[in-house]
């Protein structure tokens, strides 16, 4: 049956939703050209079903079909074609390590990364697009993050490595497994004795990180203020939102320690560069900023 | 049997080691249950939330060795969000309180804090062996406590853990009186260690059989260490990088010649390919070789090396060896039983492995029973050939890098190929699928895979029928993990009793709804049905019709767990 191979169109500067709408529009345009009436009843029904963005109701069987030969139930059988809509990132990258492709990530606009991650992660209406694994997908290929981090730190120490100075050797790219999957760094906040850990790979922008920091600490911060209270109740109304972490406008500012041991303001370098050099994060009181020597270092870790 | 005195039965039970056999013994009759529980020293708990430590201690008063597994397997691939659970501290605390004479603790995918290691090191005077695999949260401070306080420590084995390296002198914490080490593996540590301290430790450990170093140990230190430990059986080289002083290298070769007992070699976290020649003296005796951490070794060097390894039984290697290299393996390693081929970072397709390599292996290595194979493509014909050549597979895990790729020759799904595998390999216990797959493959699995215990499915199937074939057919199924498949509520709810016969079920990005999970939880009170609610605010009750992004259910006698993070809803 008909298989219209155009639902793989992705327009990079559009968001995923906009892309979906674009695809639907195009599909509707073309379907009228291709004489839908020529299809038989069942495939028209399928098409009717599939034109929705939400999956058909949970009846008996759901047939999954994909375009671009990635997955289709229709090719060798007599079943009707199932038109799927969706946003297919057209890159068919098979490896998923993001570090070697960190420059690649820089080339792709942030929207794409968002969409890719959303495709894999969120409970968005389950359209067929999630069944494919065209671009980098979370957790595929199934390699332990330890191994991925190892690969990343090895590739950053180019071969042949320079003759090692035995007692002063810096573990290149080691540390926190820079840039690999599952990249957890510690984050401490002034006034909160318990630190947290954040997975930097879960965010693709400073804004998301800033929101995450707010989420992580506002509860703890409120608990600190409210320490005279009885229980450990999180009174939602009393939790102040932590804002202005990046532009210096808020009560707190986000800084980080990089792989050279220096304290740096978060936000200066492109995100992927930040991710590959950050070792730990700190949320400082903005008033204390001038008290710290940014760019200096208290205690040296690696030499 | 009840006229045998207990002492005789006890004596007989001493010969029964495997925990499965022991479990079977305990079910025979009450007196056997009683005798068995009193004499059992080793216990394996596949899911740390399936039972409380108190209950365990109550049943097995002679407990000496405990193995615990925490997070679900897919946590290895970043599918389980941070903070899910698997904390070992409550276990160690309970064991300490219960005055258990713990000697051995083996943990996998658990959260191990420094406090737990501290407590472990102090609470059990006879503690001898700590094995941590894929664990996290501890630092070298915790290791320092173990080194300092465990007087009779024999084994400290750290495999692929995420360790915060405080660069403290944890190795120095082994007192001079510690001479009992048999196995020391710190390959996963990223920081510097004091090589002098390490040398002295090795020198006073005459029983040391297994030593795996991290990348901070340079070539000259390696040579000095090996010179002191010619009795080593298992060696993990940290770093094998060119030393400008040539005599160091020559010294290393001489020392390697003296290491007549090494049969297992691994590591190479940093390696200059031409330094590999230092290893040649020991290659002919090797039965186990792990080069899968060594990125950047060209295929040609790997091939040269492999030609010397005629006795290999286990080989872990990168796909840079290529199909041709696998052909060499097939010609050389006739004793091969386990093969793992990992994907290297290079996008250079020509160096990677395809179905051809696997077919070559199957033709040359009839004893092969365990396989983990990352490849760029696979064909039905190849799988059918492999199935014919190697009917002894116990573990067969195939990961095609493009997860839904069909047979490139015929453009068909890989149903027939995997069907041949399950039909031919009657002893298959573990199977991981990939490639384009319809419901048919699950029909085959349900029909033929009678011994199957663990099945991993990703991006496969067409309808609920697929999952139902598996649940109905595989009587011995214990772990089922599914991601991104169109299996929904019907499949989930058709046979709810099945899940109590299994350890766990993982379903993510499938078609299961919250409502169905609630129904399941209600019908089966001895299951914990957890759904992960990562994107909604914590206090927002999800709609019954909403699809569940991640669900993990497991049988348990411990009830709802109290340490679940906010995003986990136990229904």
Short mmCIF file of C-alpha atoms in Angstrom, two decimals, chain A residues 55 59-64 69-73 76-77 94-95 97 99-100 120-124 126 130-133 137-147 149-155 157 160-164 166-167 169-171 174-177 181-182 184 186 197 234 236 301-302, chain B residues 76-79 82 108-109 133-134 160-162 164 166-167 188 190 192 215 218 220 239 241-244 269-270 272 292-293 295 316 342-343 345 347 374 376 399-404 410 412 433-434 436-438 458-463 465 483-486 509-511 535 539 547 549 566:
data_model
loop_
_atom_site.label_atom_id
_atom_site.label_comp_id
_atom_site.label_asym_id
_atom_site.label_seq_id
_atom_site.Cartn_x
_atom_site.Cartn_y
_atom_site.Cartn_z
CA UNK A 55 -2.55 6.94 19.70
CA UNK A 59 -8.47 -1.66 21.71
CA UNK A 60 -7.16 -4.96 20.52
CA UNK A 61 -4.06 -4.58 18.50
CA UNK A 62 -2.12 -1.60 17.57
CA UNK A 63 -0.11 -1.82 14.46
CA UNK A 64 3.06 0.00 14.47
CA UNK A 69 12.17 1.69 6.21
CA UNK A 70 13.10 1.94 9.82
CA UNK A 71 10.22 -0.20 10.94
CA UNK A 72 7.21 -1.12 9.01
CA UNK A 73 4.66 -3.82 9.29
CA UNK A 76 5.97 -7.71 2.79
CA UNK A 77 2.42 -8.23 3.84
CA UNK A 94 24.46 4.65 15.49
CA UNK A 95 26.85 5.38 18.30
CA UNK A 97 28.61 8.62 22.96
CA UNK A 99 31.56 13.29 23.90
CA UNK A 100 33.17 12.40 20.64
CA UNK A 120 13.36 9.11 24.54
CA UNK A 121 12.36 10.35 27.95
CA UNK A 122 9.00 11.94 28.41
CA UNK A 123 5.54 10.53 28.70
CA UNK A 124 4.41 12.48 25.72
CA UNK A 126 3.07 7.72 22.49
CA UNK A 130 9.34 6.62 19.96
CA UNK A 131 9.64 3.11 18.61
CA UNK A 132 12.44 4.03 16.29
CA UNK A 133 15.99 4.48 17.34
CA UNK A 137 18.74 7.34 22.12
CA UNK A 138 19.06 7.18 25.89
CA UNK A 139 20.49 3.85 26.89
CA UNK A 140 21.21 2.53 23.41
CA UNK A 141 23.52 0.86 22.61
CA UNK A 142 23.31 -0.76 26.03
CA UNK A 143 26.70 0.00 27.45
CA UNK A 144 27.41 0.71 31.10
CA UNK A 145 28.08 4.37 31.78
CA UNK A 146 31.36 3.35 33.38
CA UNK A 147 32.54 1.96 30.07
CA UNK A 149 33.12 7.33 30.53
CA UNK A 150 36.24 5.26 30.09
CA UNK A 151 36.03 5.55 26.35
CA UNK A 152 35.61 9.29 26.67
CA UNK A 153 38.57 9.81 28.91
CA UNK A 154 40.74 7.59 26.77
CA UNK A 155 39.89 9.43 23.61
CA UNK A 157 44.26 11.49 25.95
CA UNK A 160 50.69 8.26 21.71
CA UNK A 161 50.44 9.78 25.16
CA UNK A 162 53.38 11.88 26.24
CA UNK A 163 55.96 10.12 28.42
CA UNK A 164 54.40 10.23 31.84
CA UNK A 166 55.20 9.54 37.17
CA UNK A 167 54.46 11.55 40.22
CA UNK A 169 50.70 12.79 36.05
CA UNK A 170 47.32 14.31 35.45
CA UNK A 171 44.62 11.84 34.70
CA UNK A 174 39.35 11.25 34.17
CA UNK A 175 37.96 12.91 37.24
CA UNK A 176 34.28 12.87 36.83
CA UNK A 177 34.27 11.05 33.54
CA UNK A 181 26.63 9.61 30.01
CA UNK A 182 25.32 9.86 33.55
CA UNK A 184 26.95 13.41 38.13
CA UNK A 186 28.35 17.49 43.34
CA UNK A 197 24.34 15.59 43.01
CA UNK A 234 7.54 21.09 53.18
CA UNK A 236 4.99 24.82 49.58
CA UNK A 301 43.25 18.24 43.71
CA UNK A 302 45.15 16.98 40.76
CA UNK B 76 23.33 0.38 33.80
CA UNK B 77 22.11 2.25 30.75
CA UNK B 78 20.98 5.41 32.50
CA UNK B 79 17.32 4.44 32.43
CA UNK B 82 19.28 9.08 40.31
CA UNK B 108 25.91 -5.20 42.57
CA UNK B 109 24.26 -1.94 41.49
CA UNK B 133 30.25 -4.22 41.12
CA UNK B 134 28.69 -1.17 39.48
CA UNK B 160 33.34 -0.67 37.37
CA UNK B 161 32.19 1.44 40.29
CA UNK B 162 31.71 5.19 40.32
CA UNK B 164 34.88 9.67 44.14
CA UNK B 166 39.74 11.88 47.31
CA UNK B 167 43.30 11.01 46.51
CA UNK B 188 38.13 1.59 38.45
CA UNK B 190 40.61 7.32 38.79
CA UNK B 192 46.73 8.61 41.94
CA UNK B 215 45.68 3.75 35.21
CA UNK B 218 53.13 3.46 35.34
CA UNK B 220 58.26 0.99 35.86
CA UNK B 239 48.72 1.73 32.19
CA UNK B 241 52.56 3.47 28.09
CA UNK B 242 55.86 4.03 26.48
CA UNK B 243 58.60 4.85 28.91
CA UNK B 244 61.44 6.87 27.45
CA UNK B 269 43.17 1.55 30.56
CA UNK B 270 45.94 3.47 28.88
CA UNK B 272 50.56 2.43 23.64
CA UNK B 292 37.75 -4.10 26.20
CA UNK B 293 38.92 -1.06 28.10
CA UNK B 295 40.54 2.06 23.23
CA UNK B 316 36.48 -9.45 25.92
CA UNK B 342 32.24 -4.02 22.58
CA UNK B 343 31.71 -1.06 20.28
CA UNK B 345 34.23 4.98 19.67
CA UNK B 347 32.75 5.84 13.58
CA UNK B 374 27.73 -5.29 19.57
CA UNK B 376 26.52 -2.89 12.97
CA UNK B 399 23.09 -5.50 20.34
CA UNK B 400 22.85 -4.06 16.88
CA UNK B 401 23.90 -0.46 17.10
CA UNK B 402 20.93 0.64 15.02
CA UNK B 403 18.35 -0.96 17.26
CA UNK B 404 15.63 -1.56 14.69
CA UNK B 410 16.65 -9.40 2.66
CA UNK B 412 13.29 -8.81 6.66
CA UNK B 433 17.29 -9.10 21.28
CA UNK B 434 17.79 -6.28 18.85
CA UNK B 436 13.81 -5.22 13.55
CA UNK B 437 11.52 -7.76 15.21
CA UNK B 438 7.83 -8.54 14.97
CA UNK B 458 14.10 -3.14 23.04
CA UNK B 459 12.25 -1.50 20.14
CA UNK B 460 10.61 -4.77 19.15
CA UNK B 461 7.23 -6.37 18.64
CA UNK B 462 3.97 -5.15 17.20
CA UNK B 463 1.23 -5.92 19.67
CA UNK B 465 0.51 -10.75 21.60
CA UNK B 483 11.83 -0.80 26.64
CA UNK B 484 10.15 1.04 23.80
CA UNK B 485 7.83 -1.73 22.73
CA UNK B 486 4.12 -1.52 21.90
CA UNK B 509 8.25 3.65 27.08
CA UNK B 510 5.62 1.02 26.41
CA UNK B 511 1.84 1.30 26.20
CA UNK B 535 8.37 14.93 34.74
CA UNK B 539 2.17 16.00 44.27
CA UNK B 547 0.86 6.20 29.86
CA UNK B 549 6.98 6.14 31.24
CA UNK B 566 9.72 11.36 45.43
#
